[in-house]
Short mmCIF file of C-alpha atoms and ligand atoms in Angstrom, two decimals:
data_model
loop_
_atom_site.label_atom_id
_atom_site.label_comp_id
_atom_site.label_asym_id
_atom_site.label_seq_id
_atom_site.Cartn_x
_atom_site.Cartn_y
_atom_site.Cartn_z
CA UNK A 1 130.82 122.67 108.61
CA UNK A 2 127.46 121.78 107.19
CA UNK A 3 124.07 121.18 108.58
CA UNK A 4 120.68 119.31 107.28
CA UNK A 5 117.40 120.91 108.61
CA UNK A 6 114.64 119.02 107.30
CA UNK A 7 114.46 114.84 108.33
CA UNK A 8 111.89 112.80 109.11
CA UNK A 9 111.98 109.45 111.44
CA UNK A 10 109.89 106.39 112.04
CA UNK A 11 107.67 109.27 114.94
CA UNK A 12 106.10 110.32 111.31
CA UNK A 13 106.25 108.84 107.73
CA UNK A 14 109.83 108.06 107.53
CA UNK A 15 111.11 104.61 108.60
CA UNK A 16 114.90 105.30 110.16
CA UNK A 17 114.27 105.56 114.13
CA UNK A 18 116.27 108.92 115.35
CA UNK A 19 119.55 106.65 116.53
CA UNK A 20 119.98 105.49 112.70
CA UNK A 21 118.91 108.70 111.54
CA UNK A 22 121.96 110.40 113.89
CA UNK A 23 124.24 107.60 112.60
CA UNK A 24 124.00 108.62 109.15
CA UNK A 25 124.45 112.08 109.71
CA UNK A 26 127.62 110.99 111.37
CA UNK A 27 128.73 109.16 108.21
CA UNK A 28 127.76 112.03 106.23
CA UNK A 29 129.91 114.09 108.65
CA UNK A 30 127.25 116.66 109.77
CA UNK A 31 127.98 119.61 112.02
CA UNK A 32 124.26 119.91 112.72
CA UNK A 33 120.77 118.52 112.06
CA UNK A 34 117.23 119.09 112.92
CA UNK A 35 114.35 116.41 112.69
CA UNK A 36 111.12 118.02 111.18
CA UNK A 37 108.61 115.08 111.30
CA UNK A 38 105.30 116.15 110.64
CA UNK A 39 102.36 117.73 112.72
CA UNK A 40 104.95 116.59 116.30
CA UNK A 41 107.59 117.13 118.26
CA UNK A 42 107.94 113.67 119.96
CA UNK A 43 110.53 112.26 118.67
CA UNK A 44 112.98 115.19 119.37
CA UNK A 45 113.77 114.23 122.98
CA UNK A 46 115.22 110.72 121.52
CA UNK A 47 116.63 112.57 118.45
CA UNK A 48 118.63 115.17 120.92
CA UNK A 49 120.06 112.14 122.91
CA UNK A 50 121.38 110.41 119.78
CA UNK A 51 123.06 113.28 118.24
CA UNK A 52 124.55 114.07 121.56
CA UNK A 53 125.69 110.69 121.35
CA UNK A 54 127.10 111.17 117.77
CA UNK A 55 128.92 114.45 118.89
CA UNK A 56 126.09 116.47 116.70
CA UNK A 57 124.71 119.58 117.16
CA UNK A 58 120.97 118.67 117.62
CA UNK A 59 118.10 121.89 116.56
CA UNK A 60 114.09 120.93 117.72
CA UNK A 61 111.85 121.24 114.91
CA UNK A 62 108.65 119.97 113.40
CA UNK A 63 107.11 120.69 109.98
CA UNK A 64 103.03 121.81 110.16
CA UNK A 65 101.42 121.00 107.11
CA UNK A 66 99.48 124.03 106.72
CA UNK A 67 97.50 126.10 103.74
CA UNK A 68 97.02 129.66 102.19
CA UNK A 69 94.10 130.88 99.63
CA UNK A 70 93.42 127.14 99.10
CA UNK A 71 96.85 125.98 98.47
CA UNK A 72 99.05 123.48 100.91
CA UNK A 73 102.33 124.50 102.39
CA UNK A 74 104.64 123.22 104.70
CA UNK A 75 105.67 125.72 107.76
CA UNK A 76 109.68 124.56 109.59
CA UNK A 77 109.19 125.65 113.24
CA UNK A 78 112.69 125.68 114.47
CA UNK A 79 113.66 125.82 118.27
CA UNK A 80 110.36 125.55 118.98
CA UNK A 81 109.98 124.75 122.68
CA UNK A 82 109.08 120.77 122.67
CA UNK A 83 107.00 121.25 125.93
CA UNK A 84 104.86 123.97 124.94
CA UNK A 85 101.37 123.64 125.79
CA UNK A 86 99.54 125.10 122.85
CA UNK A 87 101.95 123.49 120.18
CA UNK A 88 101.41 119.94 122.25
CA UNK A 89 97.54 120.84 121.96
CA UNK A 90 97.13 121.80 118.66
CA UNK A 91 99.86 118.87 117.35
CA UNK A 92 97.94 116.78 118.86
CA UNK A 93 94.59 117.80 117.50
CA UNK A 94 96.35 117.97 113.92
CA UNK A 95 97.32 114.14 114.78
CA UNK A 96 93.40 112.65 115.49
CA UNK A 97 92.93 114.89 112.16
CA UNK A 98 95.73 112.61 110.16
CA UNK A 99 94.40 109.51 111.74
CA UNK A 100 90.96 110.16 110.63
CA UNK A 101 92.26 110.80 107.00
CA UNK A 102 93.80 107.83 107.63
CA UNK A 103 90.74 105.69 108.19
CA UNK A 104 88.75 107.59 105.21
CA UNK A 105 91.68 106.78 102.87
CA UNK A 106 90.77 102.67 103.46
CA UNK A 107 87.14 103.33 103.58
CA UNK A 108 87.51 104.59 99.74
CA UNK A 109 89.96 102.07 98.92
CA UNK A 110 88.01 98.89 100.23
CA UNK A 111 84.97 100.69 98.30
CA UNK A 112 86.96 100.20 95.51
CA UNK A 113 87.16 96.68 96.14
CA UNK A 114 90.75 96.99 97.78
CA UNK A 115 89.89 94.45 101.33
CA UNK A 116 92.91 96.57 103.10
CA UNK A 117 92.51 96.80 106.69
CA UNK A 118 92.38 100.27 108.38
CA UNK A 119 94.88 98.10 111.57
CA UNK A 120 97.23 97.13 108.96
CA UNK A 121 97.78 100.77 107.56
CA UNK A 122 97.89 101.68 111.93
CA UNK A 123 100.48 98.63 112.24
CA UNK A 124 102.69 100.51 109.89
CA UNK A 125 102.63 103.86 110.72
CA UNK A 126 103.30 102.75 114.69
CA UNK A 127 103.05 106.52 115.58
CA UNK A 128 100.38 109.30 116.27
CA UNK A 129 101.55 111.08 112.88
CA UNK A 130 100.49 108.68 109.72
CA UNK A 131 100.25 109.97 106.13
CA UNK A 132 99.84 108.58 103.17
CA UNK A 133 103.56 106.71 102.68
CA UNK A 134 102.45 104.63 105.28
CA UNK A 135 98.77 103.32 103.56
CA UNK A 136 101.28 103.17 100.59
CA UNK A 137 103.15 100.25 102.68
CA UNK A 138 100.23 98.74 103.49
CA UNK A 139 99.12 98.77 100.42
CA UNK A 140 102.72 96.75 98.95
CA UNK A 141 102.62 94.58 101.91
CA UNK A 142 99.17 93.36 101.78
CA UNK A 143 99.85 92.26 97.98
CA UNK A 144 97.66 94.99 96.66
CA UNK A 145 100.23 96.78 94.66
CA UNK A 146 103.60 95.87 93.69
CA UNK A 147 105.43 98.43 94.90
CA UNK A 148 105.03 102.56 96.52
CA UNK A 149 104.99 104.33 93.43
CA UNK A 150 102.33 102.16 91.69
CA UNK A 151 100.40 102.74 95.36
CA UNK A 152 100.36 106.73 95.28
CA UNK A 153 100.04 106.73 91.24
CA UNK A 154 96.85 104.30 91.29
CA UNK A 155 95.21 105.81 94.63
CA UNK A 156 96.72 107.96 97.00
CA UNK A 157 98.23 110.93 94.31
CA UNK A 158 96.12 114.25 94.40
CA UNK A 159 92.47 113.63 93.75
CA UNK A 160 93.14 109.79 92.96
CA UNK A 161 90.46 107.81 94.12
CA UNK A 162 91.97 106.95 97.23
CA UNK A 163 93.20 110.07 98.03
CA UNK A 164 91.80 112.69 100.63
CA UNK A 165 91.68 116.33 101.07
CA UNK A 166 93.72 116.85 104.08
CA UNK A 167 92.26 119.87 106.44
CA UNK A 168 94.73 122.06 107.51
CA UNK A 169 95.32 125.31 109.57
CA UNK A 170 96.23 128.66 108.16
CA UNK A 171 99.97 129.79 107.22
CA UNK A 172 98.77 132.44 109.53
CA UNK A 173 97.65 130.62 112.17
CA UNK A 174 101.02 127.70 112.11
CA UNK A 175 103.03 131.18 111.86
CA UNK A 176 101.66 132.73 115.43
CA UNK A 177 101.88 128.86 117.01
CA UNK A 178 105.60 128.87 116.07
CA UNK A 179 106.37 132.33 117.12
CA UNK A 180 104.19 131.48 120.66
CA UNK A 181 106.06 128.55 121.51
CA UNK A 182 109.06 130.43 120.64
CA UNK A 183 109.81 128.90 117.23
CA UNK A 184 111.56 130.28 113.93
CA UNK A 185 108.96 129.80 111.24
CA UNK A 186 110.42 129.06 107.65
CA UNK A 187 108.24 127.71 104.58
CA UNK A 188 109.61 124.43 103.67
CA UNK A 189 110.44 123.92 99.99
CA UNK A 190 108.98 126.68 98.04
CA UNK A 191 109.27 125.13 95.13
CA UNK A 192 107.15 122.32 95.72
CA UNK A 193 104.33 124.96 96.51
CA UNK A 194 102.62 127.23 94.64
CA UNK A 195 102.74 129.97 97.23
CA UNK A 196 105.45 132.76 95.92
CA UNK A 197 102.64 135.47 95.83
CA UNK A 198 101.88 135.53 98.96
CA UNK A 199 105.61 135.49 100.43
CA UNK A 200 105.65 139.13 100.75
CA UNK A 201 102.31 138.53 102.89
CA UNK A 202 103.78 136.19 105.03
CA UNK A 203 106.59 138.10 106.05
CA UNK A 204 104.67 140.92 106.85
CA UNK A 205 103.53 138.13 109.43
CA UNK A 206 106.30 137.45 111.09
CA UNK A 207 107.70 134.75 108.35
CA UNK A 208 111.34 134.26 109.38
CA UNK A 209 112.93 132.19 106.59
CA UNK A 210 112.67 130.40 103.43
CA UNK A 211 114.22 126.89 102.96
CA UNK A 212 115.84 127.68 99.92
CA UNK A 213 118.47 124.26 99.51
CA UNK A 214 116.25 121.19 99.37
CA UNK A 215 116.70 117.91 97.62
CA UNK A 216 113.75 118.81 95.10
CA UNK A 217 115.16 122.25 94.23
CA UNK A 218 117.14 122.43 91.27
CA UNK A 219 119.81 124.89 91.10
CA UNK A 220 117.84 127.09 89.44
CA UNK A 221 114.97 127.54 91.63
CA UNK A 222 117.42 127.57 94.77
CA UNK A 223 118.71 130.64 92.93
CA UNK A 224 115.25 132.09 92.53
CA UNK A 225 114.39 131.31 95.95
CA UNK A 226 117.74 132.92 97.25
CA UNK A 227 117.24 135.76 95.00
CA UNK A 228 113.32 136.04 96.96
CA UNK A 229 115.40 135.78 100.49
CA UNK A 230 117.24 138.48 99.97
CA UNK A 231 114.41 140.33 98.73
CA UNK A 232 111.94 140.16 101.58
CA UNK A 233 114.93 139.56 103.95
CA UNK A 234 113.94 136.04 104.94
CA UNK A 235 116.53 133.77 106.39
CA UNK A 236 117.94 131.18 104.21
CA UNK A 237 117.33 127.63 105.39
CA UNK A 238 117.97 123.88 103.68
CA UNK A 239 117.58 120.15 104.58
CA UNK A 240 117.01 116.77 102.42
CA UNK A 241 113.57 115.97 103.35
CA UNK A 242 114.86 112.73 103.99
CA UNK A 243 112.35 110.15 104.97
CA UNK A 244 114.29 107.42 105.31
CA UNK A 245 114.00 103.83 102.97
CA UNK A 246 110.75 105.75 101.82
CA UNK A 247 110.40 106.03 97.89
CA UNK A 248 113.87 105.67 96.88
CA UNK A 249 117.01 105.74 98.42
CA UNK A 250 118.00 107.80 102.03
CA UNK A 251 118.39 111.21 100.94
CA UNK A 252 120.19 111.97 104.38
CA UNK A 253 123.01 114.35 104.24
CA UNK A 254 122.11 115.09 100.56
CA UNK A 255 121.81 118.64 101.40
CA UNK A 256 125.25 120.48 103.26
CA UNK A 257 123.67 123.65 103.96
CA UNK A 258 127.06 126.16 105.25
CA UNK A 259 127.02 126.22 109.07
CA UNK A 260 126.81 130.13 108.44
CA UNK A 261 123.20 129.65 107.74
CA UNK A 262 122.37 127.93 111.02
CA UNK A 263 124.27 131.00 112.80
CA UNK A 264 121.67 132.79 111.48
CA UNK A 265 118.72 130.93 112.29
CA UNK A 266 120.06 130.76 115.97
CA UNK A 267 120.38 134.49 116.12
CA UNK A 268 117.05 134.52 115.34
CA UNK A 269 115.80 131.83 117.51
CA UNK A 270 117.31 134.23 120.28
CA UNK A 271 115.84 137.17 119.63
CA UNK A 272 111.75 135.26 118.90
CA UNK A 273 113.19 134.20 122.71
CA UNK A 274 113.35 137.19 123.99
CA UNK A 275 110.40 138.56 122.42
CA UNK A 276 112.58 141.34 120.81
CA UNK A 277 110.78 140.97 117.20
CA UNK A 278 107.60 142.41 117.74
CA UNK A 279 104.71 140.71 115.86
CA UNK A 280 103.99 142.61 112.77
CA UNK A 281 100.79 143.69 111.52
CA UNK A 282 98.80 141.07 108.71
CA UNK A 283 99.15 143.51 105.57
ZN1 ZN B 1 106.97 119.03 103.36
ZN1 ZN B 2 109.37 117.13 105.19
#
């Protein structure tokens, strides 16, 4: 049996709507999957339906984009509780944040004599959680570049002149909202970051996991990574990070983390429930 814990549908950057999302991880003969979109929870309520409906075993999660001594990281909250007030507040102020980034993304662009529309980007995106993939599109569709690669390599890559710092909330800070709205909090691929020092740090506050199987890791740095779980005894997560027909092909069911894993992460989830892990103090 074999899970995938990190997707994204069309209710953030990726383009397969939760039903097609479920109906691959049927093909793909998944035990389990959880849908991580970015910054929300909404479209877990649809996402639980349609793996019910696919006879899959359906985990709540989002993926906060957060950032530690100046450097970005991605924070899995898993079994968070979808209706929890201060996660639904603070998602949502993280949202007006992305559409405002949004907005001063075309504002540079049609300053570089780029006449894209800030409705077309909106058009797109269709949700409250646009990022950059989706000024990408509107970027290809409006004729302006010929396809998504040329889009983020011309403007929207890392201090491009398109691009945008992004402002985020403290690993800290996503850590406690997790925990609060009784979440599992695991920092999505490490090896995309550069964050290792300050693992030990983050377990001292309350880190639960490390997604150590993701389509970016090779086999050596899932090694290093499992090597740093056991360490720091951090659960061991994994999931695609499959956004859908975005920049390449489907990367759905790419990942098979063991089913053991997920045992895991639900004994965990049960005990952040019942408030039996005490918060631990920031070292
Ligand atoms: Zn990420
Ligand atoms: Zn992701």
């Amino acid at each position: 049996m074999f899970a995938d814990l990190h997707l994204h549908t069309n209710f953030s950057d990726g383009t397969y709507t939760p039903e097609e999302l479920a109906a691959h991880g049927k093909r793909h003969g998944l035990a389990a999957m959880s849908l991580t979109d970015h910054d929300t929870v909404e479209g877990c309520a649809r996402m639980a339906a349609a793996c019910e409906g696919q006879g899959i075993e359906f985990i709540p999660g989002a993926e906060l984009t957060a950032e530690v001594n100046g450097n970005e990281l991605h924070l899995l909250g898993y079994f968070v509780d979808r209706e929890n007030k201060k996660l639904l507040s603070e998602t949502s102020r993280f949202q007006t944040v992305r559409q405002d980034r949004i907005r001063e993304m075309v504002t540079r662009l049609n300053q570089l004599n780029v006449p894209l529309k800030v409705e077309a980007a909106f058009a797109i995106a269709n949700c409250r959680s646009p990022g950059r993939p989706h000024v990408a599109r509107a970027l290809v569709q409006g004729g302006f570049c010929s396809n998504l690669d040329e889009a983020f390599e011309r403007f929207l890559k890392v201090n491009r002149p398109g691009w945008v710092p992004k402002c985020k909330m403290s690993a800290f800070d996503a850590i406690a909202l997790i925990h609060q709205a009784g979440g599992v909090a695991v920092m999505a691929h490490p090896g995309l970051n550069r964050t290792d020092d300050v693992i030990p740090q983050l377990q001292q506050a309350g880190l639960d996991g490390i997604e150590c199987f993701h389509s970016r890791h090779s086999g050596g740095i899932t090694r290093h990574y499992l090597e740093m779980a056991e360490r720091y005894h951090l659960l061991v997560t994994g999931g695609s990070d499959c956004h859908g027909m975005n920049r390449g092909k489907p990367l759905v069911g790419s990942i098979k983390l063991p089913y053991q894993y997920v045992e895991k992460l639900k004994e965990r989830a049960a005990k952040r429930k019942a408030g039996s892990l005490q918060p631990q103090p920031v070292g």
